[in-house]
Tab-separated table of C-alpha atoms and ligand atoms in Angstrom:
chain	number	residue	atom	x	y	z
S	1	UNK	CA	-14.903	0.066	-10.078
S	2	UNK	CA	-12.122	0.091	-7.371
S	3	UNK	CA	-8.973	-2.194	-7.487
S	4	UNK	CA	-9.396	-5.332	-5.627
S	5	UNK	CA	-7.020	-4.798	-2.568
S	6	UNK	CA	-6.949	-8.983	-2.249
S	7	UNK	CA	-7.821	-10.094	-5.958
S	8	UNK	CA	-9.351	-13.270	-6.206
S	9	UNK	CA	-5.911	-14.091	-8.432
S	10	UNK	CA	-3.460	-13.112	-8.998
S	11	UNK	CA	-1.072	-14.007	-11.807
S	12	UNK	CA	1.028	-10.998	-12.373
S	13	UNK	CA	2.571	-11.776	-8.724
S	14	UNK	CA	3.084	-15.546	-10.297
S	15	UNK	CA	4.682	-14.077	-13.440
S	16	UNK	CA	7.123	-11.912	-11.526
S	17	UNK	CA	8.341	-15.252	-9.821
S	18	UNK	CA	9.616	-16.286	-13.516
S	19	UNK	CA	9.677	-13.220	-15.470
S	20	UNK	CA	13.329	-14.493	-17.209
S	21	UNK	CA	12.228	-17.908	-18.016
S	22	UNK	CA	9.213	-16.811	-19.684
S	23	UNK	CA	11.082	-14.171	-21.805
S	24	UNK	CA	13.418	-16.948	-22.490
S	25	UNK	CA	10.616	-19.290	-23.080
S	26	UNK	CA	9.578	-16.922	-25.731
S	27	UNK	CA	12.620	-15.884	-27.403
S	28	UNK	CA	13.462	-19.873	-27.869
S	29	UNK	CA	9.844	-20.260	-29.459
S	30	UNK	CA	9.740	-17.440	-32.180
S	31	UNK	CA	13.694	-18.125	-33.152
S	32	UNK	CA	12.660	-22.101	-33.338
S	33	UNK	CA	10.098	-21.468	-35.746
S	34	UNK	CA	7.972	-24.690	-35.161
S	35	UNK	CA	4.460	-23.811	-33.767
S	36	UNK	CA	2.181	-26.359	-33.864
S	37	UNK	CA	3.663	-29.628	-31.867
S	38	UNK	CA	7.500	-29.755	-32.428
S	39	UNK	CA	10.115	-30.087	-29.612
S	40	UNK	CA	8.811	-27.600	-27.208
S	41	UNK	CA	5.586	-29.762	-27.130
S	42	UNK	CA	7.575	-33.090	-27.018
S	43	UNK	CA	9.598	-31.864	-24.045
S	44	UNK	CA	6.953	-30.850	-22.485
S	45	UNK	CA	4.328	-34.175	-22.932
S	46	UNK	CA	7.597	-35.604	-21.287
S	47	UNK	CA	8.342	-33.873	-18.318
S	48	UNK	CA	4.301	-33.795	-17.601
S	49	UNK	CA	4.555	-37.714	-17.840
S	50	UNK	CA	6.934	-38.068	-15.517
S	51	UNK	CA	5.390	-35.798	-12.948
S	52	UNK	CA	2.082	-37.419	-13.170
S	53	UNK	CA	3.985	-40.814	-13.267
S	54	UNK	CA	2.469	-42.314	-16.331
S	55	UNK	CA	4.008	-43.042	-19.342
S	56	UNK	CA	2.351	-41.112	-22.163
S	57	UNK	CA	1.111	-37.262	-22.222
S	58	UNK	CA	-1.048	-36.156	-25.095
S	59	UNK	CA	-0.307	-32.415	-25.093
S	60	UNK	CA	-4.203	-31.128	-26.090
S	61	UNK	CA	-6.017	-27.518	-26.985
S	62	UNK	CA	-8.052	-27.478	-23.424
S	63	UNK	CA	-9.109	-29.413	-20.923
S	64	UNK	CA	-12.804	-29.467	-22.422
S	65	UNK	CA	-10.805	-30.711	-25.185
S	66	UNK	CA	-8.809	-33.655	-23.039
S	67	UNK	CA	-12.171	-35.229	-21.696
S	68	UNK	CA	-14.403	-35.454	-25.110
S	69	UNK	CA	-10.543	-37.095	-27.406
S	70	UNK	CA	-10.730	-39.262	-24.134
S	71	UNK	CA	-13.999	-40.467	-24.194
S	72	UNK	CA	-14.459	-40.829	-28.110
S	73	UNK	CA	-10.595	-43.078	-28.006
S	74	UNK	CA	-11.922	-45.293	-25.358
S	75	UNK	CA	-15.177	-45.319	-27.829
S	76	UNK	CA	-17.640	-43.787	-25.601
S	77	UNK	CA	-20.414	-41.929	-27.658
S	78	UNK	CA	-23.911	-42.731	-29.110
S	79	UNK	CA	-26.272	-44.303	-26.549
S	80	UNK	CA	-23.510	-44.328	-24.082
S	81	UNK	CA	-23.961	-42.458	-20.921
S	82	UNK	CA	-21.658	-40.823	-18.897
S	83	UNK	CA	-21.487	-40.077	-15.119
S	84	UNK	CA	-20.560	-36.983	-13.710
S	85	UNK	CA	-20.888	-35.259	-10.398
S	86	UNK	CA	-23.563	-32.127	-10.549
S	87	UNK	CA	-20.902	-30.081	-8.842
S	88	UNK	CA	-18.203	-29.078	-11.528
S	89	UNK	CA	-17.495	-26.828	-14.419
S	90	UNK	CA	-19.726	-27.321	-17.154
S	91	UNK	CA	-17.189	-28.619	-19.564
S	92	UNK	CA	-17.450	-31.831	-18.027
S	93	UNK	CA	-20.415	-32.947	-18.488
S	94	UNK	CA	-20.345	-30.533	-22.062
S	95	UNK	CA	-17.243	-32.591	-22.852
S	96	UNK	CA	-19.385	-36.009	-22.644
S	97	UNK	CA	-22.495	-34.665	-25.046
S	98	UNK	CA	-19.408	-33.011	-27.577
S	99	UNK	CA	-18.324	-36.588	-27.836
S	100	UNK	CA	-22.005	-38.017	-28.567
S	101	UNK	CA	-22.374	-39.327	-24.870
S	102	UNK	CA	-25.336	-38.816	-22.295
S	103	UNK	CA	-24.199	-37.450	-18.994
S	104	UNK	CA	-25.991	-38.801	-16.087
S	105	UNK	CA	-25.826	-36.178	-13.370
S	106	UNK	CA	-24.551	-37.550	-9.432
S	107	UNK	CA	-24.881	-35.643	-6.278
S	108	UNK	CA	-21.747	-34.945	-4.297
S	109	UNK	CA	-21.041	-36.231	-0.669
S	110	UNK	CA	-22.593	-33.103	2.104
S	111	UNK	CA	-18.764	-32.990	4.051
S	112	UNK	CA	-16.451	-33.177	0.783
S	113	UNK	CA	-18.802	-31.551	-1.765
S	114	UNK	CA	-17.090	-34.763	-3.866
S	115	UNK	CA	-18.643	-37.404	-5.691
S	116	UNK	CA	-18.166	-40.680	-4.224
S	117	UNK	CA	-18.344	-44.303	-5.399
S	118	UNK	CA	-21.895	-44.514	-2.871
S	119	UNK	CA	-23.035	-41.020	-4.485
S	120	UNK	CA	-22.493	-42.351	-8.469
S	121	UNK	CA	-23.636	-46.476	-7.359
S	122	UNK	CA	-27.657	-45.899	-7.420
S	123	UNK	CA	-27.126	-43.798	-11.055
S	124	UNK	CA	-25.476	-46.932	-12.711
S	125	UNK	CA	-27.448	-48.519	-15.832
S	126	UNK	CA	-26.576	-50.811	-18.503
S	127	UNK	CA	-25.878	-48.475	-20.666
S	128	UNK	CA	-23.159	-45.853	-18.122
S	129	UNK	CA	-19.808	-46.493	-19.922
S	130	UNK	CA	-17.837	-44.112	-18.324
S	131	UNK	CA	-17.373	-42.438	-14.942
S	132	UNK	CA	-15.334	-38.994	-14.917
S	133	UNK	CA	-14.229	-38.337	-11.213
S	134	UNK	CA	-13.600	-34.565	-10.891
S	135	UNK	CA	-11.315	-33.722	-8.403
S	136	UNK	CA	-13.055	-30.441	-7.542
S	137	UNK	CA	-11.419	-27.604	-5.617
S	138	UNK	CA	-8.350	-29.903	-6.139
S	139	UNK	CA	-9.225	-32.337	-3.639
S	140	UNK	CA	-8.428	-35.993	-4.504
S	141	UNK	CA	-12.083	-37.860	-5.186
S	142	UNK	CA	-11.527	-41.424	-3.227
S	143	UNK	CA	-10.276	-42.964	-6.462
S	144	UNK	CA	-9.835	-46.529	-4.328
S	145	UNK	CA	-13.630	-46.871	-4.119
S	146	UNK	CA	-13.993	-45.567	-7.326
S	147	UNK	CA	-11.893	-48.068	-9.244
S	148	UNK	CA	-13.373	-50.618	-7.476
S	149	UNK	CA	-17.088	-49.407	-8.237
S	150	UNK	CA	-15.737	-48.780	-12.024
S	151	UNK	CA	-14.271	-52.536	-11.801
S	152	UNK	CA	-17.498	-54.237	-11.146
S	153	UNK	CA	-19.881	-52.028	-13.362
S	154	UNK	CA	-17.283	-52.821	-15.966
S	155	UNK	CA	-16.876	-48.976	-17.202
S	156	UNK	CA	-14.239	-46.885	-17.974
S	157	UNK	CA	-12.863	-45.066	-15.277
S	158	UNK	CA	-10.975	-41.386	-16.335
S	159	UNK	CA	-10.206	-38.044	-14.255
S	160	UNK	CA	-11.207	-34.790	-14.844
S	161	UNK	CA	-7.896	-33.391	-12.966
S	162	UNK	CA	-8.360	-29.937	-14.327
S	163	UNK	CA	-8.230	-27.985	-10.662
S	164	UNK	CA	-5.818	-30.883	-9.523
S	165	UNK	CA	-2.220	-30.693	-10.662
S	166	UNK	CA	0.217	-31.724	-8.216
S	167	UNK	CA	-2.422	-33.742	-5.741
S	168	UNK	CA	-2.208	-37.149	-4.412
S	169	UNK	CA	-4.574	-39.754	-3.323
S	170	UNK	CA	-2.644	-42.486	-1.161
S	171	UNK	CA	0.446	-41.118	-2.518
S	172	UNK	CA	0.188	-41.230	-6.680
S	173	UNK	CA	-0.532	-37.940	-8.528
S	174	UNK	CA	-3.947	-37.284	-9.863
S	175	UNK	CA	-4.248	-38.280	-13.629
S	176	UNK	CA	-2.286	-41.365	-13.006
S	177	UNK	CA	-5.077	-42.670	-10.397
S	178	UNK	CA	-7.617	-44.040	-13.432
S	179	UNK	CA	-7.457	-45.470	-17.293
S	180	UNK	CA	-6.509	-41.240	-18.172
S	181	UNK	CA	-6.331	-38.406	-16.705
S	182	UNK	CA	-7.737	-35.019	-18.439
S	183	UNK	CA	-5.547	-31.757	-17.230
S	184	UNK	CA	-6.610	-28.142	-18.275
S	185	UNK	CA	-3.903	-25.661	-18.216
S	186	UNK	CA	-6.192	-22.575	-18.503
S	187	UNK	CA	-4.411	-19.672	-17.402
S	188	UNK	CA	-5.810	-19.430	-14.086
S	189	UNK	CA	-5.210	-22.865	-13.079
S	190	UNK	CA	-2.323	-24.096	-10.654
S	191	UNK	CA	-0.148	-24.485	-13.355
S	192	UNK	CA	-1.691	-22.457	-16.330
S	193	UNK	CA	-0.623	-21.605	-19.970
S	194	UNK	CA	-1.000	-18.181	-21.477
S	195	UNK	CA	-4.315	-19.094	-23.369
S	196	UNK	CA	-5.987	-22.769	-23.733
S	197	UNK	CA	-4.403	-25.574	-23.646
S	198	UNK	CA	-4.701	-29.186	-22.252
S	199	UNK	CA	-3.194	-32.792	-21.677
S	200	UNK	CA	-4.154	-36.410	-21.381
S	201	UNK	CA	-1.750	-38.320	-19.095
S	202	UNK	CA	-2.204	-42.408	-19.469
S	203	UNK	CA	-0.543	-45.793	-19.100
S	204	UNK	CA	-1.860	-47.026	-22.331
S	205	UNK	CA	0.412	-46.426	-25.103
S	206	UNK	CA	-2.675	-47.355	-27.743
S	207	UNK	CA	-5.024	-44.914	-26.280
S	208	UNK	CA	-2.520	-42.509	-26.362
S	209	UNK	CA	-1.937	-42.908	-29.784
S	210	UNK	CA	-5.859	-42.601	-30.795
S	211	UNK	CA	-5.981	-39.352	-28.500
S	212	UNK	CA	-3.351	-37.705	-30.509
S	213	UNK	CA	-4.454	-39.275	-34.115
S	214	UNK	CA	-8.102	-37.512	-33.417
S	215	UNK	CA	-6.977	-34.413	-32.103
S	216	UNK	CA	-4.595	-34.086	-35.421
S	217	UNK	CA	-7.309	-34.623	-38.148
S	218	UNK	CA	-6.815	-38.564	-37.817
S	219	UNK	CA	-3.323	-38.311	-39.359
S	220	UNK	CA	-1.583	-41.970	-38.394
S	221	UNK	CA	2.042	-40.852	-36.704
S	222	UNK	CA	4.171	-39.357	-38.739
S	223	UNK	CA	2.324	-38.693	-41.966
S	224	UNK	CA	0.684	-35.592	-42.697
S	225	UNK	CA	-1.856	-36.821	-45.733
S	226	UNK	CA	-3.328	-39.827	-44.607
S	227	UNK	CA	-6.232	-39.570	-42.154
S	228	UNK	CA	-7.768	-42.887	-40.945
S	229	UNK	CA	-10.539	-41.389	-38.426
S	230	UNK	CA	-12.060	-38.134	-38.114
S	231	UNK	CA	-11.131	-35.665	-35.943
S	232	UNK	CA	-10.030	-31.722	-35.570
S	233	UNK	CA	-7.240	-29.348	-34.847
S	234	UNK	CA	-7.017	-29.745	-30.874
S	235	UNK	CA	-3.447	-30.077	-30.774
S	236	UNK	CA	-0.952	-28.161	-28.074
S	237	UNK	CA	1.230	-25.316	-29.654
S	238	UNK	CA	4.583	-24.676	-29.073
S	239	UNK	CA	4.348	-21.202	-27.284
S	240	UNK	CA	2.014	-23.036	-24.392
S	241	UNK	CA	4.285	-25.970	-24.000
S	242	UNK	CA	7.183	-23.668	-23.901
S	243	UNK	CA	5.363	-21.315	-20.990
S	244	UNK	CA	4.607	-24.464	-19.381
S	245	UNK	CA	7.933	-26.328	-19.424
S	246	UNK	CA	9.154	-22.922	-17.762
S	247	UNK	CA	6.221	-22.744	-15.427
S	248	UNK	CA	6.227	-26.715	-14.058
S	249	UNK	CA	9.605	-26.288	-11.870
S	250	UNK	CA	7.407	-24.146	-9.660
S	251	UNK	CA	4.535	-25.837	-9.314
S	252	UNK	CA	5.367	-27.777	-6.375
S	253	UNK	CA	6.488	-24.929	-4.632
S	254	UNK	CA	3.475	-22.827	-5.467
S	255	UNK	CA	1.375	-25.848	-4.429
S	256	UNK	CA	3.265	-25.758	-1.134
S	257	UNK	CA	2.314	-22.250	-0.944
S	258	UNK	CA	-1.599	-22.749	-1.633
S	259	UNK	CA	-1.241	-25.227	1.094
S	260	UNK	CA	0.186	-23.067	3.731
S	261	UNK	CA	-2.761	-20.524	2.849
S	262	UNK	CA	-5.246	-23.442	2.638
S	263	UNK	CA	-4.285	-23.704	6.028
S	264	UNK	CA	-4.047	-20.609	7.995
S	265	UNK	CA	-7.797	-19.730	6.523
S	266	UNK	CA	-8.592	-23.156	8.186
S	267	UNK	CA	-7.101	-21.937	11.397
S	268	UNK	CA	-8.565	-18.296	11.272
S	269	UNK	CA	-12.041	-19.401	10.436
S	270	UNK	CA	-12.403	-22.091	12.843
S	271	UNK	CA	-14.724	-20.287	14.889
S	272	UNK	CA	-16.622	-18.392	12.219
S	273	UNK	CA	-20.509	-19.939	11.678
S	274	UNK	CA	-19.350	-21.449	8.134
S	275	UNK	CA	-18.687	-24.844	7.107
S	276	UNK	CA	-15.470	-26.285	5.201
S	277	UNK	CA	-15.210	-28.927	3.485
S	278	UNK	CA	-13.692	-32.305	4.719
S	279	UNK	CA	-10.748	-33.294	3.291
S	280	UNK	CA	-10.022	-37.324	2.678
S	281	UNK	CA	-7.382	-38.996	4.756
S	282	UNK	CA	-6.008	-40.637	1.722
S	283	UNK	CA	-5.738	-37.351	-0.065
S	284	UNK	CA	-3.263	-34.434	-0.499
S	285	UNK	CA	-5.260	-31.449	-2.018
S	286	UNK	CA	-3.634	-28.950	-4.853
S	287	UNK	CA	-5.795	-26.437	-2.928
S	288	UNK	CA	-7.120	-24.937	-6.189
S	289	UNK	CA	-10.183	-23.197	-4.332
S	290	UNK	CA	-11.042	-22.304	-0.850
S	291	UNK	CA	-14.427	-22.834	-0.707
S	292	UNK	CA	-16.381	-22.445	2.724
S	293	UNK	CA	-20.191	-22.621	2.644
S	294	UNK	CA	-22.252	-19.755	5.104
S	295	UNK	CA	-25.748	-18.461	5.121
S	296	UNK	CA	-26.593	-15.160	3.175
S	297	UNK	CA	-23.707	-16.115	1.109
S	298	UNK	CA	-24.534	-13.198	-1.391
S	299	UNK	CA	-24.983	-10.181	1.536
S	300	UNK	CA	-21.650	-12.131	2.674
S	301	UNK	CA	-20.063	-11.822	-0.580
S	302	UNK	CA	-21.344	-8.242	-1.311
S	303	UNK	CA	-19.597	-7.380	2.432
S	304	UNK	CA	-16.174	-8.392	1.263
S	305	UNK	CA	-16.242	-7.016	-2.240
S	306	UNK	CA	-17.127	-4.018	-0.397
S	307	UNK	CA	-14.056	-4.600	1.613
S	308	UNK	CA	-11.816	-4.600	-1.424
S	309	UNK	CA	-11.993	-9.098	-1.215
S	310	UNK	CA	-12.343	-10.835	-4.491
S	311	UNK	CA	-14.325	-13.848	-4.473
S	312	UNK	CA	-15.991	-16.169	-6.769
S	313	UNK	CA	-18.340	-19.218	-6.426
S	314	UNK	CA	-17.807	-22.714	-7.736
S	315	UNK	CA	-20.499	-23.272	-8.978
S	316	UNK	CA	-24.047	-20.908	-8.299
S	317	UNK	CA	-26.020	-23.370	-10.610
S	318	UNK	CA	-25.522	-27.036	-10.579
S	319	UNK	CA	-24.719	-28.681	-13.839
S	320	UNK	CA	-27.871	-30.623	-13.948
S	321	UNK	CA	-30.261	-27.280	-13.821
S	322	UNK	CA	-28.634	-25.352	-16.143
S	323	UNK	CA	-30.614	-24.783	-19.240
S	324	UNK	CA	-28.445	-26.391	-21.897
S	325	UNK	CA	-29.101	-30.133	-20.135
S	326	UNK	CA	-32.865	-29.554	-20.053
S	327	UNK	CA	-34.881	-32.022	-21.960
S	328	UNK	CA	-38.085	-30.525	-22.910
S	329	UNK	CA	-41.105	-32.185	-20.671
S	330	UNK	CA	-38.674	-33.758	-18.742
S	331	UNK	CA	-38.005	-32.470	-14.969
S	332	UNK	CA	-34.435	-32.235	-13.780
S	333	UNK	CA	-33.922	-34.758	-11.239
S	334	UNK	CA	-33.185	-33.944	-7.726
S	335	UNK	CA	-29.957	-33.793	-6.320
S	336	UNK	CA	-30.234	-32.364	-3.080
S	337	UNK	CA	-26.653	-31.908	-1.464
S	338	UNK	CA	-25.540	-29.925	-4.729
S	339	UNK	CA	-28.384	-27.779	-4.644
S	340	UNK	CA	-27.864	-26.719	-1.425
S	341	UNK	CA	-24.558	-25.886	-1.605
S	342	UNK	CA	-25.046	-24.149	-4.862
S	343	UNK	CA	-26.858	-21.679	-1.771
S	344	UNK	CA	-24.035	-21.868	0.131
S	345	UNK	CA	-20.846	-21.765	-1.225
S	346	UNK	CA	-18.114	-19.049	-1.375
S	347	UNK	CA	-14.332	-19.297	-2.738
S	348	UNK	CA	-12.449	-17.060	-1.212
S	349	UNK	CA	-8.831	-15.814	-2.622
S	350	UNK	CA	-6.347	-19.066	-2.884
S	351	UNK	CA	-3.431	-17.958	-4.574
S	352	UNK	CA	0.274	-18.740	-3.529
S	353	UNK	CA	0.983	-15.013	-3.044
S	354	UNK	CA	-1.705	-14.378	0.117
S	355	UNK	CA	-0.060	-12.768	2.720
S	356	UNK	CA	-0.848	-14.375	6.691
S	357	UNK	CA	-1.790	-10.306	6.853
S	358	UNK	CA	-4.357	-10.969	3.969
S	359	UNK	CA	-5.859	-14.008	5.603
S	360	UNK	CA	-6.225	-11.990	9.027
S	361	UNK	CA	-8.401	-9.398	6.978
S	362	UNK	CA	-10.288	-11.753	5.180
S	363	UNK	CA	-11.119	-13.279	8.594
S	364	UNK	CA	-12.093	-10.124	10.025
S	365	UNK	CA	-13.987	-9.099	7.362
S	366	UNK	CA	-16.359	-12.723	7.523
S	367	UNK	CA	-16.699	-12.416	10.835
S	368	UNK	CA	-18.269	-9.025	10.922
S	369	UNK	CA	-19.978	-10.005	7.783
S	370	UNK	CA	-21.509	-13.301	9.459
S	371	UNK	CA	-21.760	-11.982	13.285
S	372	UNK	CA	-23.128	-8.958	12.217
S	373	UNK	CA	-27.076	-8.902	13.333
S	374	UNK	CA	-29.367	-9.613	10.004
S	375	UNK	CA	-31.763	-6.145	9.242
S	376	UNK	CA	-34.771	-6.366	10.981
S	377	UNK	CA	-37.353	-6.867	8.410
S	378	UNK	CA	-40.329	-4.591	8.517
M	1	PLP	C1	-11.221	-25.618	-16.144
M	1	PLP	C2	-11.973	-26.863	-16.057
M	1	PLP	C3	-12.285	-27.621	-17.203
M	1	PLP	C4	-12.104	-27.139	-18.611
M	1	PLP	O1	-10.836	-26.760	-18.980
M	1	PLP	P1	-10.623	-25.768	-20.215
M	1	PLP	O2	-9.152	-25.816	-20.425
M	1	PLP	O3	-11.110	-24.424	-19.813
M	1	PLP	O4	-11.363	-26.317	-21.379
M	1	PLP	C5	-12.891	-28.856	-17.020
M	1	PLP	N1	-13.208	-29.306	-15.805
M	1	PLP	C6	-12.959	-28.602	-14.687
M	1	PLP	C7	-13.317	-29.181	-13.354
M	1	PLP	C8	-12.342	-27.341	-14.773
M	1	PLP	O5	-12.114	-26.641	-13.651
């Protein structure tokens, strides 16, 4: 296989940006000798707390992880079901059927590729408890019609803000927009650990306190033989806090970066036959993904691998077609924006280290991939 001349990401260029903090980081850990929660973990629930601007942080082992303590501490489970949008990684919806949940699969809107509070209205029932708004791609979901929808069905109302770090909607971070907000800090993430690892951010100090007694066995605070619920060994360790705390002075600035990438590909595809997707007015994207949709997406994709571009697609199969949601007899419902962009859509390479040189090839190289004249059949 040849080397990638634009890789789809990137992190040893990110790791060079910090390469003394995360020795340091390191060195600090294996000297401290506490591994499993401890200060590094404390400092960090802190500082992620105050960027989110919510009180509490529940340092976790994974996103996956954040959504199904969520849901089970807010008591969602057994007959309960759960909406999600069609359009995300499967952990979210794998998060609500861990937790004993139903999901209930919602399209997306055709110019954001987001849910929306008119795309999850029609799929409420008496028995939805919970709505998870994904920010996919990083882009804010509009979280004021959502609360307001979540209001008058009377259901919880979290965020899946695992492609989302740093973004705003009307000016307040994701994770802090809804009753809790689930982070994943998977390594390639915009601010990533060196492994799994996870975080709830809330305003309520009680549901803060039940995340953290279920992901520690049920221990009550502070004592290590009583357990009062169920629960498992999904707590943060001290060598991903410690990355983290070193990684989280740079996020801005690397989100800064995405932006100014974001950006220029809008500029420099502008007049390429592919589509974008919207972005809200009331939102301020973390620019996780740059996803454009095109036709023959996978002769399109094959022409820029071939080109040395890495690219990915987020996601080829919609959640609610994938075999592990199938109910025998029962036909998947329809969900027709999602499975047309499921056709459609292409990420191309987002990281903060793409060059305006990088963006000008990857420009070239879609244009003579889209422009060029299909093979005549026959
Ligand atoms: C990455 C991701 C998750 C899961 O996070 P893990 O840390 O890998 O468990 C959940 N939802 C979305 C939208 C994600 O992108």
């Amino acid at each position: 296989m040849t080397a990638m001349s634009l890789p789809f990401l990137d992190l040893g260029a990110l790791h060079a940006d910090l390469r003394a903090d995360l020795d340091a980081a390191w060195r600090e850990v294996t000297e401290a000798e506490t591994y499993i929660g401890g200060p590094f973990v404390e400092r960090f629930e802190e500082a992620w707390a105050a960027y989110c601007g919510t009180r509490r942080c529940v340092g976790v082992s994974s996103g996956t992880a954040a959504i199904e303590l969520t849901l089970r501490a807010l008591g969602v489970g057994e007959g309960d079901e759960v909406l999600v949008p069609a359009n995300s990684f499967v952990a979210t919806a794998e998060a609500v059927v861990s937790a004993g949940a139903t999901p209930v699969f919602v399209d997306v809107e055709a110019d954001t590729l987001l849910m929306s509070a008119a795309t999850v209205r029609d799929a409420l029932t008496p028995r939805s408890a919970a709505i998870i708004a994904v920010h996919l791609f990083g882009e804010p979901v509009d979280m004021t019609g959502m609360a307001i929808l979540a209001a008058q069905a009377g259901v919880a109302l979290i965020e899946d803000a695992a492609q989302a770090h740093g973004a705003t909607w009307r000016g307040r971070r994701a994770g802090g927009l809804s009753q809790a907000g689930c982070f994943s800090f998977y390594p390639g993430k915009n601010l990533g650990a060196f492994g799994d690892a996870g975080a709830v951010v809330t305003d309520d100090d009680a549901l803060a306190a039940r995340i953290r007694m279920i992901a520690n066995h049920g221990r009550p605070p502070g004592n290590a033989h009583l357990h009062d619920c169920l629960g498992g060994s999904d707590r943060l360790d001290a060598v991903q806090a410690a990355v983290l705390l070193a990684k989280l002075p740079w996020l801005d600035r690397w989100n800064d970066a995405r932006r100014q990438v974001a950006d220029r590909y809008r500029l420099a595809l502008a007049e390429l036959p592919l589509t974008m997707p919207a972005r809200l007015s009331g939102g301020r994207g973390a620019n996780h993904l740059m996803v454009v949709q095109c036709d023959r997406r996978d002769e399109v994709r094959a022409a820029l691998a071939a080109a040395g571009i890495g690219t990915g697609i987020h996601y080829p199969v919609p959640c609610h077609l994938q075999g592990a949601f199938q109910a025998p007899g029962r036909r998947p419902l329809a969900l027709p924006v999602v499975e047309a962009a499921a056709r459609r859509m292409l990420s191309l390479p987002l990281h903060p280290h793409v060059s305006a040189a990088q963006i000008g090839i990857v420009a070239d190289a879609l244009a003579s991939a889209l422009l060029a004249r299909p093979a005549l059949a026959g």
